[in-house]
Coordinates of C-alpha atoms in Angstrom, one line a residue:
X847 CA 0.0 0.0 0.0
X848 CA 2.9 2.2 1.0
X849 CA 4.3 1.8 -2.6
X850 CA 1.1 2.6 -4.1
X851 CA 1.2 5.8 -2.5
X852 CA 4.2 6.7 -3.7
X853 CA 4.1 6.0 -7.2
X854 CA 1.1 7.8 -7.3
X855 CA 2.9 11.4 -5.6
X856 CA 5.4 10.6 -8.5
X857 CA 2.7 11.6 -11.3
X858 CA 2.0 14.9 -9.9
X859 CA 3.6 18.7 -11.2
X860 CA 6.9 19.5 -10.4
X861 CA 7.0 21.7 -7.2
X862 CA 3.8 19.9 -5.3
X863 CA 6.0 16.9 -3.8
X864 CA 8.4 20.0 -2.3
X865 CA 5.7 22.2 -1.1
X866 CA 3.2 19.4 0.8
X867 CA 6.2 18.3 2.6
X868 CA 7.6 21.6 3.8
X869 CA 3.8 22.2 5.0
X870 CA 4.1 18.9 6.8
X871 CA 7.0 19.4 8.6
X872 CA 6.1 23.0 9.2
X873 CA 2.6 22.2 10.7
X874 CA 4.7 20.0 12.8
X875 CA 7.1 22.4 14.3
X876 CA 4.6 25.1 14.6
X877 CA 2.4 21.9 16.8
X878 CA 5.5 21.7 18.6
X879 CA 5.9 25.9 19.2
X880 CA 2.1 26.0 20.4
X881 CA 2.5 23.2 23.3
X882 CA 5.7 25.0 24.2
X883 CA 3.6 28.0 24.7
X884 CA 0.6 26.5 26.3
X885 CA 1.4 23.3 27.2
X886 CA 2.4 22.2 30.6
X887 CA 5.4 21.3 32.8
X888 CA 7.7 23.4 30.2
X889 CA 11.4 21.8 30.5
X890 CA 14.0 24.4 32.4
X891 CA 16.8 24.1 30.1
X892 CA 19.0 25.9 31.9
X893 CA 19.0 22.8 34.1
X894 CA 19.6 20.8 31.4
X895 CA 23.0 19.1 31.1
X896 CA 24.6 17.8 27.9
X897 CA 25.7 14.3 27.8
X898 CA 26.5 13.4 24.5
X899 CA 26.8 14.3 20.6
X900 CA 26.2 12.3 17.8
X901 CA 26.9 13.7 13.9
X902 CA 26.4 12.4 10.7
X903 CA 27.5 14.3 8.3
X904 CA 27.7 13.7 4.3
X905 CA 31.6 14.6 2.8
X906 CA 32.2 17.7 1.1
X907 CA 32.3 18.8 -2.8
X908 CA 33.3 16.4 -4.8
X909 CA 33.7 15.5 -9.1
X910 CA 30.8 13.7 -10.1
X911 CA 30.6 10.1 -9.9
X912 CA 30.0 9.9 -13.9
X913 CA 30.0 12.7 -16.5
X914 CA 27.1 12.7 -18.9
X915 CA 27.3 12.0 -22.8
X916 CA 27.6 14.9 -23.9
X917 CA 30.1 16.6 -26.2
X918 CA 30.9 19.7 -23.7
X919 CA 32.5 18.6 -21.2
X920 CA 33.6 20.4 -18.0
X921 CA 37.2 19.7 -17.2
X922 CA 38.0 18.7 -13.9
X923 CA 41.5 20.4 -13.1
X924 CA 44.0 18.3 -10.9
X925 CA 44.7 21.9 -9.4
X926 CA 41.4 21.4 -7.2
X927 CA 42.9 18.9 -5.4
X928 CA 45.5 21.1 -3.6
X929 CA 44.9 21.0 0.0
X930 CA 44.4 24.2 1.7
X931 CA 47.3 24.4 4.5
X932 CA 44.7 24.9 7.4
X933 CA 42.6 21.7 6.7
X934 CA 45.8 19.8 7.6
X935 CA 45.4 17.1 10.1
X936 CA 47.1 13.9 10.6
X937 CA 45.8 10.4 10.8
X938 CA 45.3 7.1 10.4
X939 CA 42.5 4.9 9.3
X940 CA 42.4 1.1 10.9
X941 CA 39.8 -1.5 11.2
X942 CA 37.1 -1.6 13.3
X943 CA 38.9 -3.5 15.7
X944 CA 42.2 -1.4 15.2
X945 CA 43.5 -3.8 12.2
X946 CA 44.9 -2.8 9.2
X947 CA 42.7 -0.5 7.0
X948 CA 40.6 -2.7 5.0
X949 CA 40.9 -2.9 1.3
X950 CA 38.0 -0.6 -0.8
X951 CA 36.7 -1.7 -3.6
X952 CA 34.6 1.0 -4.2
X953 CA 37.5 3.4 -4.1
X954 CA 39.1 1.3 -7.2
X955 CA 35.9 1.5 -9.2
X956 CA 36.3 5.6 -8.8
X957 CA 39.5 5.4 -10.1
X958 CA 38.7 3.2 -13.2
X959 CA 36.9 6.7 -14.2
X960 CA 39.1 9.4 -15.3
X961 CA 37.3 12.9 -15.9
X962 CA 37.9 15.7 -18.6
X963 CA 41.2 16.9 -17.2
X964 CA 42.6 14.2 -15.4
X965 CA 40.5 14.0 -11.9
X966 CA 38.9 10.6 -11.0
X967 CA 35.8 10.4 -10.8
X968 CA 34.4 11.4 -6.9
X969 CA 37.3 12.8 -5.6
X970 CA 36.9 15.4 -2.6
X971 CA 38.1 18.8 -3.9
X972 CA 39.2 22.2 -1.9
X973 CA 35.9 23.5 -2.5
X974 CA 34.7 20.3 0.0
X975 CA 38.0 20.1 1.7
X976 CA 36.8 24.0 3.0
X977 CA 32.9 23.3 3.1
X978 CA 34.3 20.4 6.0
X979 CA 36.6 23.0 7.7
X980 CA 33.8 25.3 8.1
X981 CA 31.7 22.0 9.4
X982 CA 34.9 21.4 12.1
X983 CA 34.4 25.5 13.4
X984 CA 31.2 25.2 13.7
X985 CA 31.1 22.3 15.9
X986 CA 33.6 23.7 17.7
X987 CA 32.0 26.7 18.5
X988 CA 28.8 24.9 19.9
X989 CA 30.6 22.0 22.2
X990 CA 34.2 23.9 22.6
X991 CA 34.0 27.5 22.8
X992 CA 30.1 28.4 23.7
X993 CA 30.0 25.0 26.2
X994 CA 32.7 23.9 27.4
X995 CA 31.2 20.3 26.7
X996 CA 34.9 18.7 24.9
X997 CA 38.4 19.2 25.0
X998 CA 39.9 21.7 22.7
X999 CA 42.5 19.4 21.9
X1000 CA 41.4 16.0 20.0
X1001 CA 41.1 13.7 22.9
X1002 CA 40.5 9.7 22.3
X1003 CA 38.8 8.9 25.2
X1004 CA 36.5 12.0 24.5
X1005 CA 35.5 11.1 20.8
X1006 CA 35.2 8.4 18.9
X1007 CA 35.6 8.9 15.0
X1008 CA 34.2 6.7 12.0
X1009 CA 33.9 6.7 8.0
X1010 CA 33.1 4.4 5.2
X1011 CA 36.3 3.4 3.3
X1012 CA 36.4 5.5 0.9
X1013 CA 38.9 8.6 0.2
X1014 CA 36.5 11.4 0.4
X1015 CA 35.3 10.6 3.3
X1016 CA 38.2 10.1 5.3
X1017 CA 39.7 13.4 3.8
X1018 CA 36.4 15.0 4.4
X1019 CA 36.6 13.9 8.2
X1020 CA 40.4 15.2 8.2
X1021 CA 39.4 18.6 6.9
X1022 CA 36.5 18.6 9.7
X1023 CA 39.1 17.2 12.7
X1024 CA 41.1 20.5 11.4
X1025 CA 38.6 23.1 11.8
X1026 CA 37.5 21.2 15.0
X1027 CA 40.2 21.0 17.3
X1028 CA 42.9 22.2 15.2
X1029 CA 45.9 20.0 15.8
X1030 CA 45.6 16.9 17.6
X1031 CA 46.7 16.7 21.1
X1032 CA 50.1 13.8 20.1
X1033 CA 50.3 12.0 17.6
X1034 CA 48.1 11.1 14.6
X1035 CA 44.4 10.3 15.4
X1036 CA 42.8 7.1 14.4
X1037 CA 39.7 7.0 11.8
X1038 CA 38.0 3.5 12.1
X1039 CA 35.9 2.1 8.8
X1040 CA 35.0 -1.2 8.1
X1041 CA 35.2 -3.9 5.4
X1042 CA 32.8 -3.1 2.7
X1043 CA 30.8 -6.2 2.9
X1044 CA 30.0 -5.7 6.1
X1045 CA 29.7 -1.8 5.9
X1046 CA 27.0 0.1 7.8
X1047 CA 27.3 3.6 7.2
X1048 CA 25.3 3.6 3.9
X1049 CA 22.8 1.2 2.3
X1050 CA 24.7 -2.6 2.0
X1051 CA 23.1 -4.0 -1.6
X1052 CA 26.4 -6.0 -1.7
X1053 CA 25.5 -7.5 1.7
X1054 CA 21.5 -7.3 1.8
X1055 CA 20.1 -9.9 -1.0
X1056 CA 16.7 -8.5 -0.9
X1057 CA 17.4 -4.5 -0.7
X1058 CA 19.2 -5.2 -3.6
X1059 CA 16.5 -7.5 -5.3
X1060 CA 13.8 -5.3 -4.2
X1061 CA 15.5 -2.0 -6.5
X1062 CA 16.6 -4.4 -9.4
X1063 CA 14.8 -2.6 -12.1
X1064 CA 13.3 0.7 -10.2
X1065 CA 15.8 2.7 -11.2
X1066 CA 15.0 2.6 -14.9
X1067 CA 11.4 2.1 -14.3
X1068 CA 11.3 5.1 -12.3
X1069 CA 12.7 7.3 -15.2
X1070 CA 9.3 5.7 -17.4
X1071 CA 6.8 7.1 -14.9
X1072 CA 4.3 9.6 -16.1
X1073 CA 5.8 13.4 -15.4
X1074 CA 9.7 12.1 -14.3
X1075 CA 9.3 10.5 -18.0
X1076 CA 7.9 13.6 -19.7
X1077 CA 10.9 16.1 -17.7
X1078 CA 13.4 14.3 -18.4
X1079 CA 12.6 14.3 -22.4
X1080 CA 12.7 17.8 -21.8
X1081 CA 15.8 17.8 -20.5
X1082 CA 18.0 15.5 -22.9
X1083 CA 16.5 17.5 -25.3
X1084 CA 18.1 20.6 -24.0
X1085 CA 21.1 18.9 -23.7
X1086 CA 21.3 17.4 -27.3
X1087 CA 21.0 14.2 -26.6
X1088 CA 19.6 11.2 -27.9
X1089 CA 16.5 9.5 -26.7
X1090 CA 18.2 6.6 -26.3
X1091 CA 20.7 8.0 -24.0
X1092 CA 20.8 5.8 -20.7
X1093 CA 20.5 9.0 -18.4
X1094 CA 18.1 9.4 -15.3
X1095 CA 17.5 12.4 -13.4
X1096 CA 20.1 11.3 -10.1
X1097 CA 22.9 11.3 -12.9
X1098 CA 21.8 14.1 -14.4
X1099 CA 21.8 15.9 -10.7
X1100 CA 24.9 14.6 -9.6
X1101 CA 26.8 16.4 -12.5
X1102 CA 24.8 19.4 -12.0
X1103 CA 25.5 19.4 -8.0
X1104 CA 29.1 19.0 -8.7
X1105 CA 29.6 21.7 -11.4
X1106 CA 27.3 24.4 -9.5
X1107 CA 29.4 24.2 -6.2
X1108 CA 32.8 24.5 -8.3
X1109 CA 31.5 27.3 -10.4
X1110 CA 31.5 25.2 -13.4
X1111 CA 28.9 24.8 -16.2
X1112 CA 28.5 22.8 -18.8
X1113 CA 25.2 23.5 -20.9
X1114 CA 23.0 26.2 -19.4
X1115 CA 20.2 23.7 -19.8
X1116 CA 21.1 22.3 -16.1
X1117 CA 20.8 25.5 -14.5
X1118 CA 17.2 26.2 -16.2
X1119 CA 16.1 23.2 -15.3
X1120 CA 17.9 23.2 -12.1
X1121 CA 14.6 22.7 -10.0
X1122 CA 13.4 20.2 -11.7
X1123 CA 16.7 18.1 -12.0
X1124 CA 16.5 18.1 -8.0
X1125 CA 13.3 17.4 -7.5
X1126 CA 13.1 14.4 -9.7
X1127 CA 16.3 13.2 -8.4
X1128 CA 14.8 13.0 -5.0
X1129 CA 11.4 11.7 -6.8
X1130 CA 13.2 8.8 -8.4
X1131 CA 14.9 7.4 -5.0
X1132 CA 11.8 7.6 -3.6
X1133 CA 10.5 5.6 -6.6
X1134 CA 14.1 3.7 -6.2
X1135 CA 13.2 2.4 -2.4
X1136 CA 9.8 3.2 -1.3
X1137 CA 9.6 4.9 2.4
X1138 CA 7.8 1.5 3.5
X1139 CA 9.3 -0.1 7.0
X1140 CA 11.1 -2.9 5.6
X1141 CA 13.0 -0.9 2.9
X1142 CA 14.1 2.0 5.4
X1143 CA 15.2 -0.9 7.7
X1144 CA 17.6 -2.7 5.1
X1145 CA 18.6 0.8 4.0
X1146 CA 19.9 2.3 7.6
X1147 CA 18.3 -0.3 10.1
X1148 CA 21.9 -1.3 11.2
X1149 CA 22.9 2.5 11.8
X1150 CA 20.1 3.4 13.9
X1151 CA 20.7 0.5 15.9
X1152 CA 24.5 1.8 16.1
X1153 CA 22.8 5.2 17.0
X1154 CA 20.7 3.8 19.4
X1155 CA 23.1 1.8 21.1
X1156 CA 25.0 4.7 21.7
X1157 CA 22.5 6.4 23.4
X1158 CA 21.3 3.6 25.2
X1159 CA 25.1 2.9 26.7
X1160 CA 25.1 6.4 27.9
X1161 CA 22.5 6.3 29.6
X1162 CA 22.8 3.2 31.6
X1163 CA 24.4 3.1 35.3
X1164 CA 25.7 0.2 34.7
X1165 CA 27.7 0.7 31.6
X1166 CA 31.8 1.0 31.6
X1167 CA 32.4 4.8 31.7
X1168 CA 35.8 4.1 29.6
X1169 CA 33.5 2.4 26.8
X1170 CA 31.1 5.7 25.7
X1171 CA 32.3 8.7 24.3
X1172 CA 31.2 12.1 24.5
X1173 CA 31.5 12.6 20.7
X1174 CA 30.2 10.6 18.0
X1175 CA 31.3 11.4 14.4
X1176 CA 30.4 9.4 11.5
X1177 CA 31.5 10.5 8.1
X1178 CA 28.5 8.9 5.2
X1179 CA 26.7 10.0 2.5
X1180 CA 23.7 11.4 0.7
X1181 CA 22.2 8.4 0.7
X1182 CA 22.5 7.4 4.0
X1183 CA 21.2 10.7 4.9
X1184 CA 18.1 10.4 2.7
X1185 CA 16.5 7.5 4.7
X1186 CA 18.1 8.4 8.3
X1187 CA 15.6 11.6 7.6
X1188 CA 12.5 9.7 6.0
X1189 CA 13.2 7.4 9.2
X1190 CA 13.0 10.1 11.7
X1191 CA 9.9 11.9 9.9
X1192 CA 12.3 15.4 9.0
X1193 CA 12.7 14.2 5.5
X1194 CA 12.2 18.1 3.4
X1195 CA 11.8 16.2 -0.1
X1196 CA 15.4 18.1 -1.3
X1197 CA 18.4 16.4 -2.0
X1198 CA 21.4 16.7 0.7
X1199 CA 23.5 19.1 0.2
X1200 CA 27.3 18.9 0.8
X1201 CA 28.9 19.1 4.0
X1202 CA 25.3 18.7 5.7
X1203 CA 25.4 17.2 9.4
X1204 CA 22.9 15.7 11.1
X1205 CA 23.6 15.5 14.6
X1206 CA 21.5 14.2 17.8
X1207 CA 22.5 16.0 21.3
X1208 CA 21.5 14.0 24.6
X1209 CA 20.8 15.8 27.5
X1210 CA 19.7 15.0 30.9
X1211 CA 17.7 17.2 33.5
X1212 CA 19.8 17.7 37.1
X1213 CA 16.6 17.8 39.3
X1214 CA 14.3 15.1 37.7
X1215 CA 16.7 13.0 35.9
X1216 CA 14.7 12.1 32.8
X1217 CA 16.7 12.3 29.6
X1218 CA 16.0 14.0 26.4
X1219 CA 17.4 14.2 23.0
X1220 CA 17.2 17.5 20.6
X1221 CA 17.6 16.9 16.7
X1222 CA 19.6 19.0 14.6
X1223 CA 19.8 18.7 10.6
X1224 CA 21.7 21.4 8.8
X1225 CA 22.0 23.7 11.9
X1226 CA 18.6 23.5 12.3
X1227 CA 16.3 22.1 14.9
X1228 CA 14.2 19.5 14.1
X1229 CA 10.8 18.0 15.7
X1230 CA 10.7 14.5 15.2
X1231 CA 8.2 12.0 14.2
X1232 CA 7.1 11.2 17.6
X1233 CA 7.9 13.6 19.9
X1234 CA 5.9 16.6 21.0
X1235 CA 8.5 18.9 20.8
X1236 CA 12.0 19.9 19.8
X1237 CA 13.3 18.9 23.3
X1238 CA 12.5 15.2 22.8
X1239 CA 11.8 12.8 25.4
X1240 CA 14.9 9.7 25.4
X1241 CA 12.1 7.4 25.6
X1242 CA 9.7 9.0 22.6
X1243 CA 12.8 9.4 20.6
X1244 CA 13.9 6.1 21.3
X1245 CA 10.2 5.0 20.2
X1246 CA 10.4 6.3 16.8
X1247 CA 14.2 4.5 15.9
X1248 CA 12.7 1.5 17.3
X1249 CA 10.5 1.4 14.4
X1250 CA 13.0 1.3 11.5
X1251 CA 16.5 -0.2 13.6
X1252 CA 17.4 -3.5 13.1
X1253 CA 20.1 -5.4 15.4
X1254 CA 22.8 -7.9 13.5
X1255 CA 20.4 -10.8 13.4
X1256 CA 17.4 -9.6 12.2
X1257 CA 18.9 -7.6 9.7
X1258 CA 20.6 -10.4 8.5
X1259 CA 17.4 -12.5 8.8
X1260 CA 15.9 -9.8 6.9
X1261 CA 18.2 -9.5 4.1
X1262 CA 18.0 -13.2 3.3
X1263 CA 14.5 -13.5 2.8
X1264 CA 13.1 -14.5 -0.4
X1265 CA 11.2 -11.6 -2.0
X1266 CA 7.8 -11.9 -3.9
X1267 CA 7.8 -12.0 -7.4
X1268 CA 7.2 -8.6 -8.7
X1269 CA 8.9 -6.8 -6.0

């Protein structure tokens, strides 16, 4: 029924997908504004004591993953890869388990691609390097410099620091560690990641049987559905291209993403239609995976249990205080972030921009004791699905991640399951 529903939103105009979900999640935040107004047993938050930080963030500006067939061409000059002297900041990346750093096999597939100019394809540039630097001063602001919540100095036992394996990403976290604490306290600082088969931090379809069963097909259906098939005729047309062209709208958006940020364009057809591009980008994933319960669970069910868990070990008594940390950070993607949001109910229908963090605080009250977690996606503060308000209660919040989480076994279970026919 769920997917019904959304094939259905697919068909309509341009614009009306954006607009009813921005009045969704604005008739939801302005609920939340009138109960903190004239509801009851208002929280004193100057009592409020922060416990822990969670951030997810998606790397910075990158090339795109795969140029379009076209004869203009942008060219991708190796000179964007100089690193800016600030963002330095040493490291090393191990294992999970402190191993060796796994091997990345995604990371050689980018590197089969060579770009106009000589860049590979999806390599982090200094336009992202300094888009993950500003990330880093921010965060430092709000838990260094305006609370005194961490360290100023990168401290191990303070945070704990995590991205998928691929190059971006770990330079992306670099450039954030440097705006964050500056220069590490000795030594270099340890990134984890984890083998790729195995890897949480963004939807598995190499490990997940039936996530990846479940899309087989979508993605070109998707691009035949009436409205997202009409637009994008428009499109290759303005572009020159032939019908036949195997281009779909999250291609066509990637390039246009990547060129826009650098200052680069090639056909002024992608900034006319740059509305629409996005829009049907995000229209096609949601074609792509369906936000029904069992897709968002294969997609980021493991994570939020990750998330969870976190949350859960800092707030129980009994727990090792040398196991938590009071700083999470986990360096992902867009589309991790796409789901983590339709999961939460703050999904705004518009693609993820670079650089964007979304980060969970936990706070508990010093006279009552009761816990409570505030949501933050892009700076912004968030009212979950769920929750009455922007101050969450741990166990409401906890309520709504239930829903979509999945621990080890019954993701597994889950992603062996024969599929219908049809699906």
């Amino acid at each position: 029924m769920t997917t019904k529903v959304f094939r259905g939103r697919l068909w309509v105009p341009v614009g009306v997908l954006t607009s009813l979900a921005y009045l969704v999640h604005q008739r939801r935040v302005v609920l939340a504004e009138q109960r903190r107004t004239h509801g009851q047993h208002p929280v004193d938050r100057s009592l409020l004591e922060l416990k822990m930080v969670q951030v997810v963030f998606r790397h910075g500006a990158r090339s795109p993953l795969k140029s379009l067939p076209q004869k203009e061409q942008v060219e991708w000059n190796p000179r964007l890869l100089e690193v800016p002297p600030q963002t330095q900041f040493d490291y090393i990346v191990t294992d999970l388990t402190g191993g060796p750093k796994p091997h990345s096999p995604l990371e050689s597939q980018y590197r089969k691609t060579v770009l106009k100019g000589g860049m590979f394809a999806g390599q982090l540039t200094n336009v992202g390097m300094w888009q993950m630097f500003a990330l880093g001063e921010r965060l430092r602001k709000n838990y260094v410099e305006d609370v005194t919540f961490l360290s100023p100095t990168f401290n191990p036992q303070e945070v704990f620091v995590r991205s998928t394996n691929i190059y971006r990403n770990l330079e992306s976290t670099r450039c954030l560690l440097a705006g964050f604490f500056r220069h590490p306290k000795e030594g270099p600082i340890i990134i984890h990641t984890d083998e790729a088969s195995s890897e949480v931090l963004y939807p598995n379809f190499q490990n997940c049987c039936s996530l990846r069963e479940r899309i087989r097909g979508r993605k070109q259906a998707a691009s035949l559905q009436p409205g997202i098939s009409e637009d994008l005729k428009k499109v290759k047309e303005g572009l020159g291209m032939a019908s036949s062209e195997e281009v779909d709208f999250i291609l066509l958006f990637d390039n246009m993403a990547a060129e826009q940020v650098h200052g680069l364009l090639s056909c002024p057809t992608l900034k006319r239609f740059t509305q629409m591009i996005e829009q049907r980008a995000v229209d096609t994933v949601l074609y792509m995976h369906s936000e029904d319960r069992e897709n968002l669970q294969m997609m980021v069910g493991p994570f939020l249990h990750l998330l969870q868990s976190n949350l859960l070990s800092a707030v129980d008594p009994t727990f090792p205080a040398g196991k938590t940390r009071k700083l999470y950070l986990y360096s992902a993607h867009d589309v991790t972030l796409m789901p983590l949001l339709m999961a939460l109910g703050i999904f705004d229908h518009k693609w993820p921009p670079f650089a964007v963090d979304l980060t969970l605080e936990l706070y508990q009250h010093q006279e009552s004791k009761e816990w409570f977690v505030q949501l933050y996606y892009h700076g912004e503060e968030q009212v979950p699905r769920g929750c009455p308000d922007r101050l969450c209660p741990l166990d409401q919040f906890l309520n709504t991640m239930s829903v979509y989480a999945l621990n080890p076994e019954k993701y597994h279970m889950l992603c062996s399951r024969a599929q219908e026919t049809g699906l």
